[in-house]
Amino acid sequence: MLLAVTGWAPGVWREQFALHAPQRPIIEFPEGEGNSEIRYAVVWKQRPGLLATLPNLEVIFSIGAGVDHVFRDPGLPDVPIVRIVADDLTLRMSEYVVWQVLDHLRQGAAYRARQAGKIWGELPQPAASEITVGIMGIGQLGKDAAVKLMALGFRVTGWSRTEKAMDGVTLFNGRAGLPEFLGSADIVVVLLPLTAQTRGIINAEMLAMMKRQTPLGGPVLINAGRGGLQVERDLLEALDSKRLMAASLDVFETEPLPADSPLWSHPKVFVTPHAAASSDPRALAPLILQQMADHEAGKPLCNLVDRDAGY
Ligand code: NDP
Ligand code: OXD
């Protein structure tokens, strides 16, 4: 297999693959170009053009759930692309979503500011049952977050590309369903993939569709999908004009977030460094290896990416 992982320490992936499948030779980028023995490429932000040089490549494995980084390569060979769908990753994302939703519900930012000023005083405390959390992109990650939020008493809605059903969750789909979805959510959690259809979707037009009055004092946005989904200029404008009450952002138009971005120090923004749900090689390398073994045993690959849809 070729390990073509950039922008992420590849060493720990190599260690885990070697530990669980010592019989599988691993070639690590920048080696491997043109190598006819490579059957599998395990990638994160692979160098564009690299995979097209591998004449016997059978499968591309993304070490993340998102595959926009794979599609950045205009010369991508026409072989199946497998992405990560794994309990370990899903649980981490649900932790992040629940953490942020609860922080907004319980006014974490306001209490931290009060503590800094040694101010004793209780703030209004809306109940979870008064809050509707709208999950924009209710796929593998969004569905699990929905279940966990409902267990805490939140009302949950979801928005997807295709029509779906989920117990206890009011679902909307397509562009036609967007205004009602946004207009009924107090907190919007974005867990969309970055595709040609979703790029820049968090823009002034979308922010204007969000609910005006909420029990939290205004609508809240949480984006852990991809930075390319958001137009940061529009987000800042919505925050500064009080159209948006607060935002938790894990992903950014440019990563790492540049030091001069106003988002770093904005009082209404909570920043994490694309860390909502880390891919843990200890949990995920064995799953990738299992798929290779299944493929060699003639079984179908799971978690395949739909090239036309882009996710
Ligand atoms: P899924 O493919 O399982 O779910 C994606 C959801 O988005 C689906 O509900 C899908 O609709 C919906 N969707 C896609 N395109 C559109 C569209 N044009 N309009 C409306 N809805 C749309 O992906 P996952 O849940 O596994 O992951 C989601 C994303 O989370 C990843 O692509 C990645 O970008 C991000 N991520 C971020 C991490 C982080 O640490 N910040 C970690 C892991 C993932 P439908 O159900 O109809 O297909
Ligand atoms: C992913 C990510 O897509 O970590 O899995 O961003």
Tab-separated table of C-alpha atoms and ligand atoms in Angstrom:
chain	number	residue	atom	x	y	z
A	1	MET	CA	0.000	0.000	0.000
A	2	LEU	CA	0.983	3.582	-0.562
A	3	LEU	CA	0.666	5.908	2.425
A	4	ALA	CA	0.222	9.392	0.949
A	5	VAL	CA	-0.693	11.425	4.016
A	6	THR	CA	0.279	15.092	4.065
A	7	GLY	CA	-0.646	17.823	6.579
A	8	TRP	CA	-1.015	15.093	9.208
A	9	ALA	CA	1.748	13.031	10.857
A	10	PRO	CA	1.954	9.849	8.729
A	11	GLY	CA	4.278	8.024	11.155
A	12	VAL	CA	1.596	6.879	13.534
A	13	TRP	CA	-0.501	5.552	10.624
A	14	ARG	CA	2.493	3.583	9.344
A	15	GLU	CA	3.050	2.166	12.836
A	16	GLN	CA	-0.550	1.020	13.157
A	17	PHE	CA	-0.672	-0.524	9.660
A	18	ALA	CA	2.617	-2.332	10.318
A	19	LEU	CA	1.392	-3.518	13.722
A	20	HIS	CA	-1.859	-4.994	12.417
A	21	ALA	CA	-0.625	-6.251	9.018
A	22	PRO	CA	3.141	-6.785	9.144
A	23	GLN	CA	2.886	-8.833	5.924
A	24	ARG	CA	1.711	-5.800	3.877
A	25	PRO	CA	4.585	-3.713	2.494
A	26	ILE	CA	4.084	0.022	2.997
A	27	ILE	CA	5.549	2.619	0.677
A	28	GLU	CA	5.442	6.116	2.081
A	29	PHE	CA	5.062	9.277	0.004
A	30	PRO	CA	7.214	10.940	-1.471
A	31	GLU	CA	8.277	7.467	-2.628
A	32	GLY	CA	5.981	5.310	-4.725
A	33	GLU	CA	5.418	7.415	-7.829
A	34	GLY	CA	4.785	5.148	-10.853
A	35	ASN	CA	5.143	1.985	-8.754
A	36	SER	CA	3.242	-0.878	-10.410
A	37	GLU	CA	3.131	-2.943	-7.215
A	38	ILE	CA	0.893	-0.483	-5.375
A	39	ARG	CA	-2.718	-1.728	-5.173
A	40	TYR	CA	-4.043	0.557	-2.415
A	41	ALA	CA	-3.527	4.240	-1.637
A	42	VAL	CA	-4.280	5.477	1.875
A	43	VAL	CA	-4.523	9.230	1.550
A	44	TRP	CA	-5.000	12.621	3.145
A	45	LYS	CA	-4.449	15.596	0.819
A	46	GLN	CA	-2.367	13.495	-1.576
A	47	ARG	CA	-0.204	15.369	-4.066
A	48	PRO	CA	-2.327	16.049	-7.174
A	49	GLY	CA	-1.346	13.774	-10.033
A	50	LEU	CA	0.351	11.188	-7.810
A	51	LEU	CA	-2.371	8.542	-7.920
A	52	ALA	CA	-2.664	8.715	-11.722
A	53	THR	CA	0.906	7.405	-11.968
A	54	LEU	CA	0.008	4.084	-10.284
A	55	PRO	CA	-0.950	1.631	-13.086
A	56	ASN	CA	-2.356	-1.090	-10.803
A	57	LEU	CA	-4.148	1.001	-8.179
A	58	GLU	CA	-7.385	-0.732	-7.083
A	59	VAL	CA	-8.793	1.347	-4.205
A	60	ILE	CA	-8.257	4.787	-2.649
A	61	PHE	CA	-8.871	4.969	1.126
A	62	SER	CA	-9.413	8.389	2.717
A	63	ILE	CA	-8.310	8.475	6.352
A	64	GLY	CA	-11.075	10.995	7.000
A	65	ALA	CA	-14.846	10.952	6.609
A	66	GLY	CA	-14.650	13.907	4.230
A	67	VAL	CA	-13.224	13.346	0.750
A	68	ASP	CA	-13.052	16.882	-0.649
A	69	HIS	CA	-9.276	16.613	-0.125
A	70	VAL	CA	-9.190	13.578	-2.465
A	71	PHE	CA	-11.203	15.344	-5.179
A	72	ARG	CA	-8.807	18.294	-5.214
A	73	ASP	CA	-6.745	16.102	-7.549
A	74	PRO	CA	-7.954	16.797	-11.119
A	75	GLY	CA	-6.267	13.625	-12.398
A	76	LEU	CA	-7.912	11.235	-9.971
A	77	PRO	CA	-7.917	7.693	-11.394
A	78	ASP	CA	-11.277	5.998	-11.845
A	79	VAL	CA	-11.053	3.506	-8.965
A	80	PRO	CA	-13.365	3.155	-5.944
A	81	ILE	CA	-12.892	5.667	-3.130
A	82	VAL	CA	-13.627	4.483	0.408
A	83	ARG	CA	-14.123	6.954	3.259
A	84	ILE	CA	-14.172	6.564	7.033
A	85	VAL	CA	-17.405	5.603	8.699
A	86	ALA	CA	-16.519	4.382	12.182
A	87	ASP	CA	-17.982	4.482	15.662
A	88	ASP	CA	-14.763	5.980	17.029
A	89	LEU	CA	-14.999	8.998	14.702
A	90	THR	CA	-18.757	9.346	15.068
A	91	LEU	CA	-18.581	9.375	18.875
A	92	ARG	CA	-15.900	12.060	18.814
A	93	MET	CA	-18.052	14.253	16.572
A	94	SER	CA	-21.101	13.748	18.769
A	95	GLU	CA	-19.010	14.745	21.800
A	96	TYR	CA	-18.030	17.973	20.049
A	97	VAL	CA	-21.596	18.768	18.976
A	98	VAL	CA	-23.074	18.049	22.415
A	99	TRP	CA	-20.253	20.033	24.088
A	100	GLN	CA	-20.907	23.099	21.949
A	101	VAL	CA	-24.710	22.904	22.039
A	102	LEU	CA	-24.618	22.629	25.841
A	103	ASP	CA	-22.109	25.467	26.109
A	104	HIS	CA	-24.474	27.742	24.193
A	105	LEU	CA	-27.529	26.547	26.121
A	106	ARG	CA	-25.803	27.062	29.483
A	107	GLN	CA	-24.195	30.384	28.465
A	108	GLY	CA	-20.621	29.194	28.918
A	109	ALA	CA	-19.104	32.297	27.312
A	110	ALA	CA	-21.086	34.682	29.533
A	111	TYR	CA	-20.209	32.774	32.712
A	112	ARG	CA	-16.507	32.616	31.773
A	113	ALA	CA	-16.549	36.397	31.299
A	114	ARG	CA	-18.318	36.795	34.647
A	115	GLN	CA	-15.785	34.578	36.393
A	116	ALA	CA	-12.964	36.692	34.951
A	117	GLY	CA	-14.672	39.754	36.452
A	118	LYS	CA	-15.503	37.949	39.750
A	119	ILE	CA	-19.183	38.595	39.114
A	120	TRP	CA	-21.645	36.398	41.041
A	121	GLY	CA	-25.034	36.293	39.364
A	122	GLU	CA	-27.277	33.768	37.702
A	123	LEU	CA	-28.272	34.208	34.068
A	124	PRO	CA	-31.619	33.108	32.576
A	125	GLN	CA	-31.628	29.355	32.059
A	126	PRO	CA	-33.767	28.097	29.129
A	127	ALA	CA	-34.544	24.372	29.195
A	128	ALA	CA	-33.147	22.043	26.527
A	129	SER	CA	-36.733	21.232	25.571
A	130	GLU	CA	-37.237	24.865	24.521
A	131	ILE	CA	-34.376	24.662	22.018
A	132	THR	CA	-34.525	23.278	18.486
A	133	VAL	CA	-31.182	22.113	17.133
A	134	GLY	CA	-31.157	21.907	13.338
A	135	ILE	CA	-28.541	19.579	11.900
A	136	MET	CA	-27.535	20.677	8.435
A	137	GLY	CA	-26.213	17.475	6.855
A	138	ILE	CA	-27.861	14.636	8.717
A	139	GLY	CA	-25.716	11.723	7.551
A	140	GLN	CA	-23.575	9.286	9.540
A	141	LEU	CA	-22.321	11.949	11.943
A	142	GLY	CA	-25.441	14.086	12.058
A	143	LYS	CA	-27.739	11.174	12.909
A	144	ASP	CA	-25.683	10.120	15.914
A	145	ALA	CA	-25.468	13.690	17.195
A	146	ALA	CA	-29.259	13.931	16.783
A	147	VAL	CA	-29.847	10.852	18.937
A	148	LYS	CA	-27.564	12.189	21.678
A	149	LEU	CA	-29.137	15.644	21.645
A	150	MET	CA	-32.634	14.152	21.838
A	151	ALA	CA	-31.536	12.094	24.863
A	152	LEU	CA	-30.692	15.418	26.548
A	153	GLY	CA	-34.153	16.763	25.774
A	154	PHE	CA	-33.457	18.977	22.747
A	155	ARG	CA	-35.868	19.110	19.824
A	156	VAL	CA	-33.939	18.100	16.724
A	157	THR	CA	-34.500	18.743	13.025
A	158	GLY	CA	-32.337	17.831	10.052
A	159	TRP	CA	-31.598	18.869	6.484
A	160	SER	CA	-30.276	16.574	3.767
A	161	ARG	CA	-29.939	16.427	-0.010
A	162	THR	CA	-32.341	13.540	-0.485
A	163	GLU	CA	-35.585	12.805	1.311
A	164	LYS	CA	-35.181	10.677	4.431
A	165	ALA	CA	-36.947	9.702	7.647
A	166	MET	CA	-35.715	9.415	11.231
A	167	ASP	CA	-37.696	8.694	14.396
A	168	GLY	CA	-38.246	11.793	16.504
A	169	VAL	CA	-36.545	14.151	14.032
A	170	THR	CA	-38.368	16.503	11.664
A	171	LEU	CA	-36.507	16.349	8.380
A	172	PHE	CA	-36.244	18.796	5.500
A	173	ASN	CA	-34.422	18.318	2.237
A	174	GLY	CA	-33.169	20.147	-0.814
A	175	ARG	CA	-33.040	23.879	-1.467
A	176	ALA	CA	-36.841	24.053	-1.148
A	177	GLY	CA	-36.663	22.778	2.434
A	178	LEU	CA	-33.900	25.152	3.533
A	179	PRO	CA	-35.907	28.261	4.542
A	180	GLU	CA	-38.252	26.305	6.826
A	181	PHE	CA	-35.370	24.293	8.289
A	182	LEU	CA	-33.330	27.421	9.055
A	183	GLY	CA	-36.302	29.454	10.185
A	184	SER	CA	-37.248	26.906	12.835
A	185	ALA	CA	-33.833	26.153	14.428
A	186	ASP	CA	-32.383	28.008	17.432
A	187	ILE	CA	-28.990	26.382	16.957
A	188	VAL	CA	-27.797	25.231	13.517
A	189	VAL	CA	-25.084	22.547	13.482
A	190	VAL	CA	-23.366	22.171	10.102
A	191	LEU	CA	-22.095	18.679	9.309
A	192	LEU	CA	-22.215	18.882	5.521
A	193	PRO	CA	-19.533	17.605	3.151
A	194	LEU	CA	-17.794	20.154	0.934
A	195	THR	CA	-19.004	19.654	-2.645
A	196	ALA	CA	-19.712	21.822	-5.664
A	197	GLN	CA	-23.284	22.207	-4.335
A	198	THR	CA	-22.393	23.083	-0.737
A	199	ARG	CA	-19.372	25.363	-1.197
A	200	GLY	CA	-20.105	28.775	0.339
A	201	ILE	CA	-23.573	27.711	1.508
A	202	ILE	CA	-23.139	29.501	4.862
A	203	ASN	CA	-23.429	32.945	3.342
A	204	ALA	CA	-25.403	36.153	3.901
A	205	GLU	CA	-28.477	34.709	2.201
A	206	MET	CA	-28.489	31.625	4.413
A	207	LEU	CA	-27.738	33.591	7.588
A	208	ALA	CA	-30.677	35.880	6.794
A	209	MET	CA	-32.970	32.842	6.770
A	210	MET	CA	-32.072	31.918	10.342
A	211	LYS	CA	-34.570	32.476	13.125
A	212	ARG	CA	-34.517	35.993	14.618
A	213	GLN	CA	-35.817	35.457	18.152
A	214	THR	CA	-34.597	32.459	20.147
A	215	PRO	CA	-34.549	31.609	23.875
A	216	LEU	CA	-30.756	32.120	23.662
A	217	GLY	CA	-31.087	35.734	22.576
A	218	GLY	CA	-30.533	34.980	18.886
A	219	PRO	CA	-29.552	32.152	16.544
A	220	VAL	CA	-26.314	30.210	17.019
A	221	LEU	CA	-24.187	28.514	14.343
A	222	ILE	CA	-21.844	25.568	14.891
A	223	ASN	CA	-19.742	24.478	11.871
A	224	ALA	CA	-17.707	21.282	12.083
A	225	GLY	CA	-18.210	20.289	8.433
A	226	ARG	CA	-15.667	22.115	6.276
A	227	GLY	CA	-14.360	25.667	6.139
A	228	GLY	CA	-15.190	25.948	2.441
A	229	LEU	CA	-18.870	25.820	3.394
A	230	GLN	CA	-18.670	29.229	5.084
A	231	VAL	CA	-18.143	32.740	3.727
A	232	GLU	CA	-16.259	34.238	6.656
A	233	ARG	CA	-16.862	37.830	5.594
A	234	ASP	CA	-20.637	37.178	5.746
A	235	LEU	CA	-20.328	35.398	9.090
A	236	LEU	CA	-18.458	38.322	10.637
A	237	GLU	CA	-21.006	40.752	9.262
A	238	ALA	CA	-23.870	38.690	10.764
A	239	LEU	CA	-22.116	38.511	14.148
A	240	ASP	CA	-21.290	42.208	14.217
A	241	SER	CA	-24.805	43.234	13.206
A	242	LYS	CA	-26.227	40.916	15.925
A	243	ARG	CA	-28.026	38.910	13.226
A	244	LEU	CA	-26.122	35.918	14.610
A	245	MET	CA	-25.774	35.558	18.369
A	246	ALA	CA	-22.661	33.353	18.456
A	247	ALA	CA	-20.665	30.799	16.476
A	248	SER	CA	-18.541	27.759	17.272
A	249	LEU	CA	-16.186	27.135	14.374
A	250	ASP	CA	-13.936	24.111	13.989
A	251	VAL	CA	-13.189	24.586	10.293
A	252	PHE	CA	-12.098	27.600	8.236
A	253	GLU	CA	-11.738	28.906	4.683
A	254	THR	CA	-7.956	28.773	5.204
A	255	GLU	CA	-6.416	26.272	7.608
A	256	PRO	CA	-4.485	26.814	9.786
A	257	LEU	CA	-6.585	29.909	10.537
A	258	PRO	CA	-4.293	32.869	9.694
A	259	ALA	CA	-3.040	34.851	12.702
A	260	ASP	CA	-4.664	38.015	11.340
A	261	SER	CA	-8.150	36.515	11.059
A	262	PRO	CA	-10.629	38.534	13.169
A	263	LEU	CA	-12.293	35.234	14.085
A	264	TRP	CA	-9.471	34.433	16.538
A	265	SER	CA	-10.389	37.239	18.887
A	266	HIS	CA	-14.059	37.783	18.119
A	267	PRO	CA	-15.948	37.797	21.454
A	268	LYS	CA	-18.832	35.789	19.984
A	269	VAL	CA	-16.725	33.107	18.308
A	270	PHE	CA	-15.282	29.919	19.780
A	271	VAL	CA	-12.443	28.518	17.665
A	272	THR	CA	-11.059	24.966	17.583
A	273	PRO	CA	-8.344	23.892	15.103
A	274	HIS	CA	-10.214	21.365	12.913
A	275	ALA	CA	-10.241	19.044	15.885
A	276	ALA	CA	-13.944	18.245	16.330
A	277	ALA	CA	-13.386	14.581	15.492
A	278	SER	CA	-9.839	13.355	14.990
A	279	SER	CA	-9.146	10.248	12.940
A	280	ASP	CA	-7.390	7.974	15.434
A	281	PRO	CA	-5.079	5.557	13.578
A	282	ARG	CA	-5.377	3.036	16.436
A	283	ALA	CA	-9.098	2.709	15.754
A	284	LEU	CA	-9.164	3.309	12.002
A	285	ALA	CA	-6.106	1.497	10.550
A	286	PRO	CA	-7.580	-1.941	11.458
A	287	LEU	CA	-10.853	-1.015	9.702
A	288	ILE	CA	-9.011	0.002	6.521
A	289	LEU	CA	-6.980	-3.222	6.624
A	290	GLN	CA	-10.162	-5.251	7.063
A	291	GLN	CA	-11.584	-3.662	3.919
A	292	MET	CA	-8.425	-4.598	1.989
A	293	ALA	CA	-8.742	-8.204	3.214
A	294	ASP	CA	-12.458	-8.292	2.330
A	295	HIS	CA	-11.737	-6.873	-1.133
A	296	GLU	CA	-9.141	-9.589	-1.722
A	297	ALA	CA	-11.670	-12.195	-0.574
A	298	GLY	CA	-14.080	-10.946	-3.251
A	299	LYS	CA	-16.414	-9.159	-0.824
A	300	PRO	CA	-17.836	-5.716	-1.712
A	301	LEU	CA	-16.188	-2.563	-0.356
A	302	CYS	CA	-18.189	-0.569	2.228
A	303	ASN	CA	-18.498	3.193	2.729
A	304	LEU	CA	-17.937	3.972	-0.917
A	305	VAL	CA	-17.970	7.565	-2.081
A	306	ASP	CA	-20.465	8.560	-4.772
A	307	ARG	CA	-18.274	10.358	-7.314
A	308	ASP	CA	-21.184	12.163	-8.930
A	309	ALA	CA	-22.491	13.525	-5.615
A	310	GLY	CA	-18.922	14.309	-4.456
A	311	TYR	CA	-19.242	12.740	-0.987
B	1	NDP	P1	-22.434	11.689	5.225
B	1	NDP	O1	-22.135	11.560	3.768
B	1	NDP	O2	-22.826	10.467	5.962
B	1	NDP	O3	-23.570	12.786	5.446
B	1	NDP	C1	-23.589	13.983	4.732
B	1	NDP	C2	-24.945	14.624	4.891
B	1	NDP	O4	-24.943	15.863	4.174
B	1	NDP	C3	-26.085	13.783	4.322
B	1	NDP	O5	-27.237	13.915	5.087
B	1	NDP	C4	-26.298	14.421	2.951
B	1	NDP	O6	-27.602	14.251	2.410
B	1	NDP	C5	-26.055	15.870	3.288
B	1	NDP	N1	-25.764	16.639	2.077
B	1	NDP	C6	-24.760	16.480	1.195
B	1	NDP	N2	-24.859	17.354	0.179
B	1	NDP	C7	-25.965	18.087	0.437
B	1	NDP	C8	-26.625	19.132	-0.248
B	1	NDP	N3	-26.167	19.611	-1.419
B	1	NDP	N4	-27.757	19.641	0.281
B	1	NDP	C9	-28.248	19.158	1.452
B	1	NDP	N5	-27.665	18.159	2.151
B	1	NDP	C10	-26.548	17.642	1.640
B	1	NDP	O7	-21.139	12.345	5.874
B	1	NDP	P2	-20.651	12.268	7.397
B	1	NDP	O8	-21.804	12.537	8.276
B	1	NDP	O9	-19.882	11.036	7.623
B	1	NDP	O10	-19.608	13.491	7.436
B	1	NDP	C11	-20.030	14.797	7.126
B	1	NDP	C12	-18.841	15.731	6.980
B	1	NDP	O11	-18.293	16.023	8.262
B	1	NDP	C13	-17.642	15.207	6.210
B	1	NDP	O12	-17.856	15.275	4.816
B	1	NDP	C14	-16.531	16.127	6.670
B	1	NDP	O13	-16.465	17.251	5.814
B	1	NDP	C15	-16.986	16.554	8.057
B	1	NDP	N6	-16.096	16.049	9.098
B	1	NDP	C16	-15.426	16.962	9.874
B	1	NDP	C17	-14.612	16.540	10.891
B	1	NDP	C18	-13.946	17.512	11.782
B	1	NDP	O14	-13.109	17.122	12.608
B	1	NDP	N7	-14.274	18.786	11.716
B	1	NDP	C19	-14.414	15.111	11.173
B	1	NDP	C20	-15.175	14.244	10.331
B	1	NDP	C21	-15.974	14.714	9.310
B	1	NDP	P3	-28.148	12.787	2.023
B	1	NDP	O15	-28.434	12.110	3.347
B	1	NDP	O16	-29.365	13.068	1.249
B	1	NDP	O17	-27.064	12.110	1.262
B	2	OXD	C1	-12.583	14.144	8.380
B	2	OXD	C2	-11.886	15.206	9.110
B	2	OXD	O1	-13.091	14.395	7.285
B	2	OXD	O2	-11.194	14.910	10.097
B	2	OXD	O3	-12.647	13.020	8.893
B	2	OXD	O4	-12.018	16.380	8.763
